[in-house]
Amino acid sequence: LALKVLQARAEAVSARSRELVGAKVVVAAAIVRDGLLLAQRRGHPERLAGGWELPGGRVEPGEDDRAAVARECVEELGAEVVAGEQIGPDIPLRADHLLRVYRAELVAGEPRALDHPEVRWIGSDELDNLNWLAADRVVLPALHDLLDPP
Ligand code: CDP
């Protein structure tokens, strides 16, 4: 019996370490229309409230990154997008999370602030002045290239 308990415990520990090693992915959408980028202001949680971000969220277990982008845009904006290529690098978030930004094309619906207090279409001249979340700030050069192709 003691051996069984030890084996079960060892299995639980290794499952936990697999979880810690495999970083969880958060995806976000860079939606551009008529030369403007869609950004949203967070209302929750408290530590992020007031910060601006690209719409997105956690990829669910077994879910494809691009499917997660589409799902999050329906949930947060009530709009349908098709996710394209990743822009910028993988960005480390807290310990075991990373952020991946995908270009996304709006295919149906007008984006509305369903989950957060405000969405706004941003021009390239306004990009640097927004109070972006730290992780989103990393992709600013790539976002500039999207809005003003070099
Ligand atoms: O909606 P869900 O709980 O899946 O995810 P979320 O709260 O929107 O995003 C998870 C975490 O990713 C947030 O707490 C932020 O720290 C981070 N995040 C970010 O830094 N930039 C984004 N554009 C989206 C999320």
CSV table of N, CA and C and ligand atoms in Angstrom, one decimal:
chain,number,residue,atom,x,y,z
A,1,LEU,N,0.8,-1.2,0.0
A,1,LEU,CA,0.0,0.0,0.0
A,1,LEU,C,0.9,1.3,0.0
A,2,ALA,N,1.9,1.3,0.9
A,2,ALA,CA,2.8,2.4,0.9
A,2,ALA,C,3.4,2.7,-0.4
A,3,LEU,N,3.8,1.6,-1.1
A,3,LEU,CA,4.4,1.8,-2.5
A,3,LEU,C,3.4,2.4,-3.4
A,4,LYS,N,2.1,2.0,-3.4
A,4,LYS,CA,1.1,2.6,-4.2
A,4,LYS,C,0.9,4.1,-4.0
A,5,VAL,N,0.9,4.4,-2.7
A,5,VAL,CA,0.8,5.8,-2.3
A,5,VAL,C,1.9,6.6,-2.9
A,6,LEU,N,3.2,6.1,-2.7
A,6,LEU,CA,4.3,6.8,-3.2
A,6,LEU,C,4.3,7.0,-4.7
A,7,GLN,N,3.8,5.9,-5.4
A,7,GLN,CA,3.7,5.9,-6.9
A,7,GLN,C,2.7,7.0,-7.3
A,8,ALA,N,1.6,7.0,-6.6
A,8,ALA,CA,0.6,8.0,-7.0
A,8,ALA,C,1.1,9.4,-6.7
A,9,ARG,N,1.9,9.6,-5.6
A,9,ARG,CA,2.4,10.9,-5.3
A,9,ARG,C,3.4,11.3,-6.4
A,10,ALA,N,4.3,10.4,-6.8
A,10,ALA,CA,5.3,10.7,-7.9
A,10,ALA,C,4.6,11.1,-9.2
A,11,GLU,N,3.5,10.4,-9.5
A,11,GLU,CA,2.8,10.7,-10.7
A,11,GLU,C,2.2,12.1,-10.6
A,12,ALA,N,1.7,12.5,-9.5
A,12,ALA,CA,1.1,13.8,-9.3
A,12,ALA,C,2.2,14.9,-9.4
A,13,VAL,N,3.3,14.6,-8.9
A,13,VAL,CA,4.4,15.6,-8.9
A,13,VAL,C,4.9,15.8,-10.4
A,14,SER,N,5.0,14.7,-11.1
A,14,SER,CA,5.5,14.8,-12.5
A,14,SER,C,4.4,15.5,-13.4
A,15,ALA,N,3.1,15.2,-13.1
A,15,ALA,CA,2.1,15.9,-13.9
A,15,ALA,C,2.2,17.4,-13.6
A,16,ARG,N,2.4,17.8,-12.4
A,16,ARG,CA,2.5,19.2,-12.0
A,16,ARG,C,3.8,19.8,-12.7
A,17,SER,N,4.9,19.1,-12.8
A,17,SER,CA,6.1,19.7,-13.4
A,17,SER,C,5.9,19.8,-14.9
A,18,ARG,N,5.2,18.9,-15.5
A,18,ARG,CA,4.9,19.0,-16.9
A,18,ARG,C,4.1,20.3,-17.2
A,19,GLU,N,3.1,20.5,-16.3
A,19,GLU,CA,2.3,21.7,-16.4
A,19,GLU,C,3.1,23.0,-16.3
A,20,LEU,N,4.1,22.9,-15.4
A,20,LEU,CA,5.0,24.1,-15.2
A,20,LEU,C,5.9,24.4,-16.3
A,21,VAL,N,6.5,23.3,-16.9
A,21,VAL,CA,7.4,23.4,-18.0
A,21,VAL,C,6.7,23.9,-19.2
A,22,GLY,N,5.6,23.3,-19.6
A,22,GLY,CA,4.8,23.7,-20.8
A,22,GLY,C,4.1,25.0,-20.5
A,23,ALA,N,4.7,26.1,-21.0
A,23,ALA,CA,4.1,27.4,-20.7
A,23,ALA,C,2.7,27.5,-21.3
A,24,LYS,N,1.8,28.1,-20.6
A,24,LYS,CA,0.4,28.3,-21.2
A,24,LYS,C,0.4,29.5,-22.1
A,25,VAL,N,-0.3,29.4,-23.2
A,25,VAL,CA,-0.2,30.4,-24.2
A,25,VAL,C,-1.5,31.3,-24.1
A,26,VAL,N,-1.2,32.6,-24.1
A,26,VAL,CA,-2.3,33.6,-24.2
A,26,VAL,C,-2.1,34.2,-25.6
A,27,VAL,N,-3.2,34.3,-26.4
A,27,VAL,CA,-3.2,34.8,-27.7
A,27,VAL,C,-3.9,36.2,-27.7
A,28,ALA,N,-3.5,37.0,-28.7
A,28,ALA,CA,-4.1,38.3,-28.8
A,28,ALA,C,-4.2,38.6,-30.3
A,29,ALA,N,-5.2,39.5,-30.7
A,29,ALA,CA,-5.5,39.8,-32.1
A,29,ALA,C,-5.1,41.2,-32.4
A,30,ALA,N,-4.3,41.3,-33.5
A,30,ALA,CA,-4.0,42.6,-34.1
A,30,ALA,C,-5.0,42.8,-35.3
A,31,ILE,N,-6.1,43.5,-35.0
A,31,ILE,CA,-7.1,43.7,-36.1
A,31,ILE,C,-6.9,45.1,-36.7
A,32,VAL,N,-6.7,45.1,-38.0
A,32,VAL,CA,-6.5,46.4,-38.6
A,32,VAL,C,-7.5,46.6,-39.7
A,33,ARG,N,-8.1,47.8,-39.6
A,33,ARG,CA,-9.1,48.1,-40.7
A,33,ARG,C,-8.9,49.6,-41.1
A,34,ASP,N,-8.9,49.9,-42.3
A,34,ASP,CA,-8.7,51.2,-42.9
A,34,ASP,C,-7.5,51.9,-42.2
A,35,GLY,N,-6.4,51.2,-42.0
A,35,GLY,CA,-5.2,51.8,-41.4
A,35,GLY,C,-5.3,52.1,-39.9
A,36,LEU,N,-6.3,51.6,-39.2
A,36,LEU,CA,-6.5,51.7,-37.8
A,36,LEU,C,-6.5,50.4,-37.1
A,37,LEU,N,-5.9,50.4,-35.9
A,37,LEU,CA,-5.8,49.1,-35.1
A,37,LEU,C,-6.8,49.1,-33.9
A,38,LEU,N,-7.4,48.0,-33.7
A,38,LEU,CA,-8.4,47.9,-32.6
A,38,LEU,C,-7.7,47.6,-31.3
A,39,ALA,N,-7.9,48.5,-30.3
A,39,ALA,CA,-7.3,48.3,-28.9
A,39,ALA,C,-8.5,48.3,-27.9
A,40,GLN,N,-8.3,47.6,-26.8
A,40,GLN,CA,-9.4,47.7,-25.8
A,40,GLN,C,-8.7,48.0,-24.4
A,41,ARG,N,-9.5,48.7,-23.6
A,41,ARG,CA,-9.1,49.1,-22.3
A,41,ARG,C,-9.6,48.1,-21.3
A,42,ARG,N,-8.7,47.6,-20.4
A,42,ARG,CA,-9.2,46.6,-19.5
A,42,ARG,C,-9.9,47.2,-18.3
A,43,GLY,N,-10.9,46.5,-17.8
A,43,GLY,CA,-11.5,47.0,-16.6
A,43,GLY,C,-11.2,46.0,-15.4
A,44,HIS,N,-10.7,44.8,-15.7
A,44,HIS,CA,-10.4,43.9,-14.7
A,44,HIS,C,-9.2,43.0,-15.1
A,45,PRO,N,-8.5,42.3,-14.3
A,45,PRO,CA,-8.5,42.5,-12.8
A,45,PRO,C,-7.9,43.9,-12.4
A,46,GLU,N,-8.0,44.1,-11.1
A,46,GLU,CA,-7.5,45.5,-10.6
A,46,GLU,C,-6.1,45.9,-11.1
A,47,ARG,N,-5.2,44.9,-11.1
A,47,ARG,CA,-3.8,45.3,-11.5
A,47,ARG,C,-3.6,45.6,-12.9
A,48,LEU,N,-4.6,45.3,-13.8
A,48,LEU,CA,-4.5,45.6,-15.2
A,48,LEU,C,-5.5,46.7,-15.6
A,49,ALA,N,-6.4,47.1,-14.7
A,49,ALA,CA,-7.5,48.0,-15.1
A,49,ALA,C,-6.9,49.3,-15.5
A,50,GLY,N,-7.4,49.8,-16.6
A,50,GLY,CA,-6.9,51.1,-17.2
A,50,GLY,C,-5.9,50.9,-18.3
A,51,GLY,N,-5.3,49.7,-18.3
A,51,GLY,CA,-4.3,49.4,-19.3
A,51,GLY,C,-4.9,49.0,-20.6
A,52,TRP,N,-4.3,49.3,-21.7
A,52,TRP,CA,-4.8,48.9,-23.0
A,52,TRP,C,-4.1,47.7,-23.5
A,53,GLU,N,-4.9,46.9,-24.3
A,53,GLU,CA,-4.4,45.6,-24.8
A,53,GLU,C,-5.0,45.3,-26.1
A,54,LEU,N,-4.4,44.4,-26.8
A,54,LEU,CA,-5.0,43.8,-28.0
A,54,LEU,C,-5.9,42.7,-27.4
A,55,PRO,N,-7.2,42.6,-28.0
A,55,PRO,CA,-8.1,41.6,-27.5
A,55,PRO,C,-7.6,40.2,-27.5
A,56,GLY,N,-7.9,39.4,-26.5
A,56,GLY,CA,-7.4,38.1,-26.5
A,56,GLY,C,-7.6,37.4,-25.2
A,57,GLY,N,-6.9,36.2,-25.0
A,57,GLY,CA,-7.0,35.5,-23.7
A,57,GLY,C,-6.4,34.2,-23.9
A,58,ARG,N,-6.5,33.4,-22.8
A,58,ARG,CA,-5.9,32.1,-22.7
A,58,ARG,C,-6.4,31.1,-23.7
A,59,VAL,N,-5.4,30.3,-24.3
A,59,VAL,CA,-5.8,29.2,-25.2
A,59,VAL,C,-6.2,28.1,-24.3
A,60,GLU,N,-7.3,27.4,-24.6
A,60,GLU,CA,-7.8,26.3,-23.8
A,60,GLU,C,-7.1,25.0,-24.1
A,61,PRO,N,-7.1,24.1,-23.2
A,61,PRO,CA,-6.4,22.8,-23.4
A,61,PRO,C,-6.9,22.2,-24.7
A,62,GLY,N,-5.9,21.8,-25.6
A,62,GLY,CA,-6.3,21.1,-26.8
A,62,GLY,C,-6.8,22.1,-28.0
A,63,GLU,N,-6.9,23.4,-27.6
A,63,GLU,CA,-7.3,24.3,-28.6
A,63,GLU,C,-6.2,24.9,-29.5
A,64,ASP,N,-6.4,25.1,-30.7
A,64,ASP,CA,-5.4,25.7,-31.6
A,64,ASP,C,-5.3,27.2,-31.3
A,65,ASP,N,-4.1,27.8,-31.5
A,65,ASP,CA,-4.0,29.2,-31.2
A,65,ASP,C,-4.9,30.1,-32.0
A,66,ARG,N,-5.0,29.8,-33.3
A,66,ARG,CA,-5.9,30.6,-34.1
A,66,ARG,C,-7.4,30.5,-33.8
A,67,ALA,N,-7.7,29.3,-33.4
A,67,ALA,CA,-9.1,29.1,-33.0
A,67,ALA,C,-9.4,29.9,-31.7
A,68,ALA,N,-8.4,30.0,-30.9
A,68,ALA,CA,-8.5,30.7,-29.6
A,68,ALA,C,-8.7,32.2,-29.9
A,69,VAL,N,-7.9,32.7,-30.9
A,69,VAL,CA,-8.1,34.1,-31.3
A,69,VAL,C,-9.5,34.4,-31.8
A,70,ALA,N,-10.0,33.5,-32.6
A,70,ALA,CA,-11.4,33.7,-33.1
A,70,ALA,C,-12.4,33.7,-32.0
A,71,ARG,N,-12.3,32.7,-31.1
A,71,ARG,CA,-13.2,32.5,-30.0
A,71,ARG,C,-13.2,33.8,-29.1
A,72,GLU,N,-12.0,34.2,-28.7
A,72,GLU,CA,-11.9,35.4,-27.8
A,72,GLU,C,-12.5,36.6,-28.5
A,73,CYS,N,-12.4,36.8,-29.8
A,73,CYS,CA,-12.9,38.0,-30.4
A,73,CYS,C,-14.5,37.9,-30.4
A,74,VAL,N,-15.0,36.7,-30.6
A,74,VAL,CA,-16.5,36.6,-30.5
A,74,VAL,C,-16.9,36.9,-29.0
A,75,GLU,N,-16.2,36.4,-28.0
A,75,GLU,CA,-16.6,36.6,-26.6
A,75,GLU,C,-16.4,38.1,-26.2
A,76,GLU,N,-15.3,38.7,-26.6
A,76,GLU,CA,-15.0,40.0,-26.1
A,76,GLU,C,-15.5,41.1,-27.0
A,77,LEU,N,-15.7,40.9,-28.3
A,77,LEU,CA,-16.0,41.9,-29.2
A,77,LEU,C,-17.3,41.7,-30.0
A,78,GLY,N,-17.8,40.4,-29.9
A,78,GLY,CA,-19.0,40.1,-30.7
A,78,GLY,C,-18.7,40.2,-32.2
A,79,ALA,N,-17.5,39.9,-32.6
A,79,ALA,CA,-17.1,40.0,-34.0
A,79,ALA,C,-16.3,38.8,-34.4
A,80,GLU,N,-16.4,38.4,-35.7
A,80,GLU,CA,-15.7,37.3,-36.2
A,80,GLU,C,-14.5,37.7,-36.9
A,81,VAL,N,-13.4,37.0,-36.6
A,81,VAL,CA,-12.1,37.3,-37.3
A,81,VAL,C,-11.5,36.0,-37.8
A,82,VAL,N,-10.6,36.1,-38.7
A,82,VAL,CA,-9.8,35.0,-39.2
A,82,VAL,C,-8.4,35.4,-38.8
A,83,ALA,N,-7.7,34.5,-38.0
A,83,ALA,CA,-6.3,34.8,-37.6
A,83,ALA,C,-5.4,34.4,-38.7
A,84,GLY,N,-4.4,35.3,-38.9
A,84,GLY,CA,-3.3,35.0,-39.9
A,84,GLY,C,-2.0,34.7,-39.2
A,85,GLU,N,-0.9,35.3,-39.7
A,85,GLU,CA,0.4,35.0,-39.2
A,85,GLU,C,0.7,35.7,-37.8
A,86,GLN,N,1.6,35.1,-37.1
A,86,GLN,CA,2.0,35.7,-35.8
A,86,GLN,C,2.8,36.9,-36.1
A,87,ILE,N,2.6,38.0,-35.3
A,87,ILE,CA,3.5,39.1,-35.5
A,87,ILE,C,4.3,39.3,-34.2
A,88,GLY,N,5.5,39.7,-34.3
A,88,GLY,CA,6.4,39.9,-33.2
A,88,GLY,C,6.8,38.5,-32.6
A,89,PRO,N,7.5,38.6,-31.5
A,89,PRO,CA,8.0,37.3,-30.8
A,89,PRO,C,7.0,36.8,-29.8
A,90,ASP,N,7.3,35.6,-29.3
A,90,ASP,CA,6.6,35.1,-28.1
A,90,ASP,C,7.1,35.9,-27.0
A,91,ILE,N,6.1,36.4,-26.2
A,91,ILE,CA,6.5,37.4,-25.1
A,91,ILE,C,6.2,36.7,-23.7
A,92,PRO,N,7.2,36.6,-22.9
A,92,PRO,CA,7.0,36.0,-21.6
A,92,PRO,C,6.0,36.9,-20.7
A,93,LEU,N,5.0,36.2,-20.1
A,93,LEU,CA,4.2,36.9,-19.2
A,93,LEU,C,4.6,36.5,-17.8
A,94,ARG,N,3.7,36.3,-16.9
A,94,ARG,CA,4.0,35.7,-15.6
A,94,ARG,C,4.6,34.3,-15.8
A,95,ALA,N,5.3,33.9,-14.7
A,95,ALA,CA,6.1,32.6,-14.8
A,95,ALA,C,5.8,31.7,-15.9
A,96,ASP,N,4.6,31.1,-16.0
A,96,ASP,CA,4.4,30.0,-16.9
A,96,ASP,C,3.5,30.4,-18.0
A,97,HIS,N,3.4,31.7,-18.4
A,97,HIS,CA,2.5,32.1,-19.5
A,97,HIS,C,3.3,32.8,-20.5
A,98,LEU,N,2.9,32.7,-21.8
A,98,LEU,CA,3.5,33.6,-22.8
A,98,LEU,C,2.4,34.1,-23.7
A,99,LEU,N,2.7,35.3,-24.3
A,99,LEU,CA,1.7,36.0,-25.2
A,99,LEU,C,2.2,35.9,-26.6
A,100,ARG,N,1.2,35.5,-27.5
A,100,ARG,CA,1.5,35.4,-28.9
A,100,ARG,C,0.4,36.3,-29.6
A,101,VAL,N,0.9,37.2,-30.4
A,101,VAL,CA,0.0,38.1,-31.1
A,101,VAL,C,-0.1,37.6,-32.6
A,102,TYR,N,-1.4,37.5,-33.0
A,102,TYR,CA,-1.7,37.2,-34.4
A,102,TYR,C,-2.4,38.3,-35.1
A,103,ARG,N,-2.0,38.5,-36.4
A,103,ARG,CA,-2.7,39.4,-37.2
A,103,ARG,C,-4.1,38.8,-37.4
A,104,ALA,N,-5.2,39.6,-37.4
A,104,ALA,CA,-6.5,39.0,-37.6
A,104,ALA,C,-7.3,39.9,-38.5
A,105,GLU,N,-8.1,39.3,-39.3
A,105,GLU,CA,-8.9,40.0,-40.3
A,105,GLU,C,-10.3,39.9,-39.8
A,106,LEU,N,-11.0,41.1,-39.8
A,106,LEU,CA,-12.4,41.2,-39.4
A,106,LEU,C,-13.2,40.7,-40.5
A,107,VAL,N,-14.1,39.6,-40.3
A,107,VAL,CA,-14.9,39.1,-41.4
A,107,VAL,C,-16.4,39.3,-41.2
A,108,ALA,N,-16.8,39.5,-39.9
A,108,ALA,CA,-18.2,39.8,-39.7
A,108,ALA,C,-18.4,40.5,-38.4
A,109,GLY,N,-19.4,41.3,-38.3
A,109,GLY,CA,-19.8,42.0,-37.1
A,109,GLY,C,-18.9,43.3,-36.8
A,110,GLU,N,-19.5,44.2,-36.1
A,110,GLU,CA,-18.8,45.4,-35.7
A,110,GLU,C,-18.3,45.3,-34.3
A,111,PRO,N,-17.0,45.3,-34.0
A,111,PRO,CA,-16.5,45.1,-32.7
A,111,PRO,C,-17.1,46.1,-31.7
A,112,ARG,N,-17.6,45.5,-30.6
A,112,ARG,CA,-18.2,46.2,-29.4
A,112,ARG,C,-17.5,45.8,-28.2
A,113,ALA,N,-17.4,46.7,-27.2
A,113,ALA,CA,-16.8,46.4,-25.9
A,113,ALA,C,-17.8,45.6,-25.0
A,114,LEU,N,-17.7,44.2,-25.2
A,114,LEU,CA,-18.6,43.4,-24.4
A,114,LEU,C,-18.1,43.0,-23.1
A,115,ASP,N,-16.7,42.9,-23.0
A,115,ASP,CA,-16.1,42.3,-21.8
A,115,ASP,C,-15.3,43.4,-21.0
A,116,HIS,N,-15.0,44.4,-21.7
A,116,HIS,CA,-14.1,45.5,-21.1
A,116,HIS,C,-14.8,46.8,-21.3
A,117,PRO,N,-14.3,47.9,-20.6
A,117,PRO,CA,-15.1,49.2,-20.7
A,117,PRO,C,-15.1,49.9,-22.1
A,118,GLU,N,-14.0,49.7,-22.9
A,118,GLU,CA,-13.9,50.5,-24.1
A,118,GLU,C,-13.1,49.8,-25.1
A,119,VAL,N,-13.5,49.9,-26.4
A,119,VAL,CA,-12.6,49.6,-27.5
A,119,VAL,C,-12.5,50.9,-28.3
A,120,ARG,N,-11.3,51.0,-29.0
A,120,ARG,CA,-11.0,52.2,-29.8
A,120,ARG,C,-10.2,51.8,-31.0
A,121,TRP,N,-10.4,52.4,-32.1
A,121,TRP,CA,-9.6,52.3,-33.3
A,121,TRP,C,-8.5,53.3,-33.2
A,122,ILE,N,-7.2,52.8,-33.3
A,122,ILE,CA,-6.1,53.7,-33.0
A,122,ILE,C,-5.3,53.9,-34.3
A,123,GLY,N,-4.9,55.1,-34.6
A,123,GLY,CA,-4.0,55.4,-35.7
A,123,GLY,C,-2.6,55.2,-35.3
A,124,SER,N,-1.7,55.1,-36.3
A,124,SER,CA,-0.3,54.9,-36.0
A,124,SER,C,0.3,56.1,-35.2
A,125,ASP,N,-0.2,57.3,-35.4
A,125,ASP,CA,0.3,58.4,-34.6
A,125,ASP,C,-0.1,58.4,-33.1
A,126,GLU,N,-1.1,57.5,-32.8
A,126,GLU,CA,-1.5,57.4,-31.4
A,126,GLU,C,-1.0,56.2,-30.7
A,127,LEU,N,-0.4,55.3,-31.5
A,127,LEU,CA,0.1,54.0,-30.9
A,127,LEU,C,0.9,54.1,-29.7
A,128,ASP,N,2.0,55.0,-29.8
A,128,ASP,CA,3.0,55.1,-28.7
A,128,ASP,C,2.4,55.8,-27.4
A,129,ASN,N,1.3,56.5,-27.6
A,129,ASN,CA,0.8,57.3,-26.4
A,129,ASN,C,-0.2,56.5,-25.5
A,130,LEU,N,-0.6,55.4,-26.0
A,130,LEU,CA,-1.6,54.6,-25.3
A,130,LEU,C,-0.9,53.9,-24.1
A,131,ASN,N,-1.6,53.8,-23.0
A,131,ASN,CA,-1.1,53.1,-21.8
A,131,ASN,C,-1.2,51.6,-21.9
A,132,TRP,N,-0.4,51.0,-22.8
A,132,TRP,CA,-0.4,49.6,-23.1
A,132,TRP,C,0.0,48.8,-21.9
A,133,LEU,N,-0.5,47.6,-21.8
A,133,LEU,CA,0.0,46.6,-20.9
A,133,LEU,C,1.5,46.3,-21.3
A,134,ALA,N,2.3,46.0,-20.4
A,134,ALA,CA,3.8,45.8,-20.7
A,134,ALA,C,4.0,44.8,-21.8
A,135,ALA,N,3.3,43.7,-21.8
A,135,ALA,CA,3.6,42.6,-22.8
A,135,ALA,C,3.2,43.1,-24.2
A,136,ASP,N,2.1,43.8,-24.3
A,136,ASP,CA,1.6,44.3,-25.6
A,136,ASP,C,2.6,45.4,-26.2
A,137,ARG,N,3.3,46.1,-25.3
A,137,ARG,CA,4.2,47.1,-25.7
A,137,ARG,C,5.3,46.5,-26.5
A,138,VAL,N,5.7,45.3,-26.3
A,138,VAL,CA,6.8,44.6,-27.0
A,138,VAL,C,6.5,44.5,-28.5
A,139,VAL,N,5.2,44.4,-28.9
A,139,VAL,CA,4.9,44.3,-30.3
A,139,VAL,C,4.7,45.7,-31.0
A,140,LEU,N,4.9,46.7,-30.3
A,140,LEU,CA,4.6,48.1,-30.9
A,140,LEU,C,5.4,48.3,-32.2
A,141,PRO,N,6.7,47.9,-32.3
A,141,PRO,CA,7.3,48.0,-33.6
A,141,PRO,C,6.6,47.3,-34.7
A,142,ALA,N,6.2,46.0,-34.4
A,142,ALA,CA,5.5,45.2,-35.4
A,142,ALA,C,4.1,45.9,-35.8
A,143,LEU,N,3.5,46.5,-34.8
A,143,LEU,CA,2.2,47.1,-35.0
A,143,LEU,C,2.4,48.4,-35.9
A,144,HIS,N,3.5,49.1,-35.7
A,144,HIS,CA,3.8,50.3,-36.5
A,144,HIS,C,4.0,49.8,-38.0
A,145,ASP,N,4.7,48.7,-38.2
A,145,ASP,CA,4.9,48.2,-39.5
A,145,ASP,C,3.5,47.7,-40.2
A,146,LEU,N,2.6,47.2,-39.3
A,146,LEU,CA,1.3,46.8,-39.9
A,146,LEU,C,0.5,48.1,-40.4
A,147,LEU,N,0.6,49.1,-39.6
A,147,LEU,CA,-0.2,50.3,-39.9
A,147,LEU,C,0.4,51.2,-41.0
A,148,ASP,N,1.8,51.2,-40.9
A,148,ASP,CA,2.5,52.0,-41.9
A,148,ASP,C,3.6,51.1,-42.5
A,149,PRO,N,3.2,50.2,-43.5
A,149,PRO,CA,4.2,49.3,-44.0
A,149,PRO,C,5.4,50.0,-44.5
A,150,PRO,N,6.6,49.5,-44.1
A,150,PRO,CA,7.9,50.2,-44.4
A,150,PRO,C,8.1,50.2,-45.9
B,1,CDP,O1,-10.0,35.8,-20.8
B,1,CDP,P1,-8.9,35.0,-20.2
B,1,CDP,O2,-9.0,34.8,-18.7
B,1,CDP,O3,-8.7,33.7,-20.9
B,1,CDP,O4,-7.6,35.8,-20.4
B,1,CDP,P2,-7.2,37.3,-20.1
B,1,CDP,O5,-7.5,37.6,-18.7
B,1,CDP,O6,-7.8,38.2,-21.1
B,1,CDP,O7,-5.6,37.2,-20.3
B,1,CDP,C1,-4.8,36.4,-19.5
B,1,CDP,C2,-3.6,37.3,-19.1
B,1,CDP,O8,-2.8,37.5,-20.2
B,1,CDP,C3,-4.0,38.6,-18.5
B,1,CDP,O9,-4.1,38.6,-17.2
B,1,CDP,C4,-2.8,39.5,-19.0
B,1,CDP,O10,-1.8,39.5,-18.0
B,1,CDP,C5,-2.3,38.8,-20.2
B,1,CDP,N1,-2.6,39.5,-21.5
B,1,CDP,C6,-1.7,40.5,-21.9
B,1,CDP,O11,-0.7,40.8,-21.3
B,1,CDP,N2,-2.0,41.1,-23.1
B,1,CDP,C7,-3.1,40.8,-23.9
B,1,CDP,N3,-3.3,41.5,-25.0
B,1,CDP,C8,-4.0,39.9,-23.4
B,1,CDP,C9,-3.7,39.2,-22.2
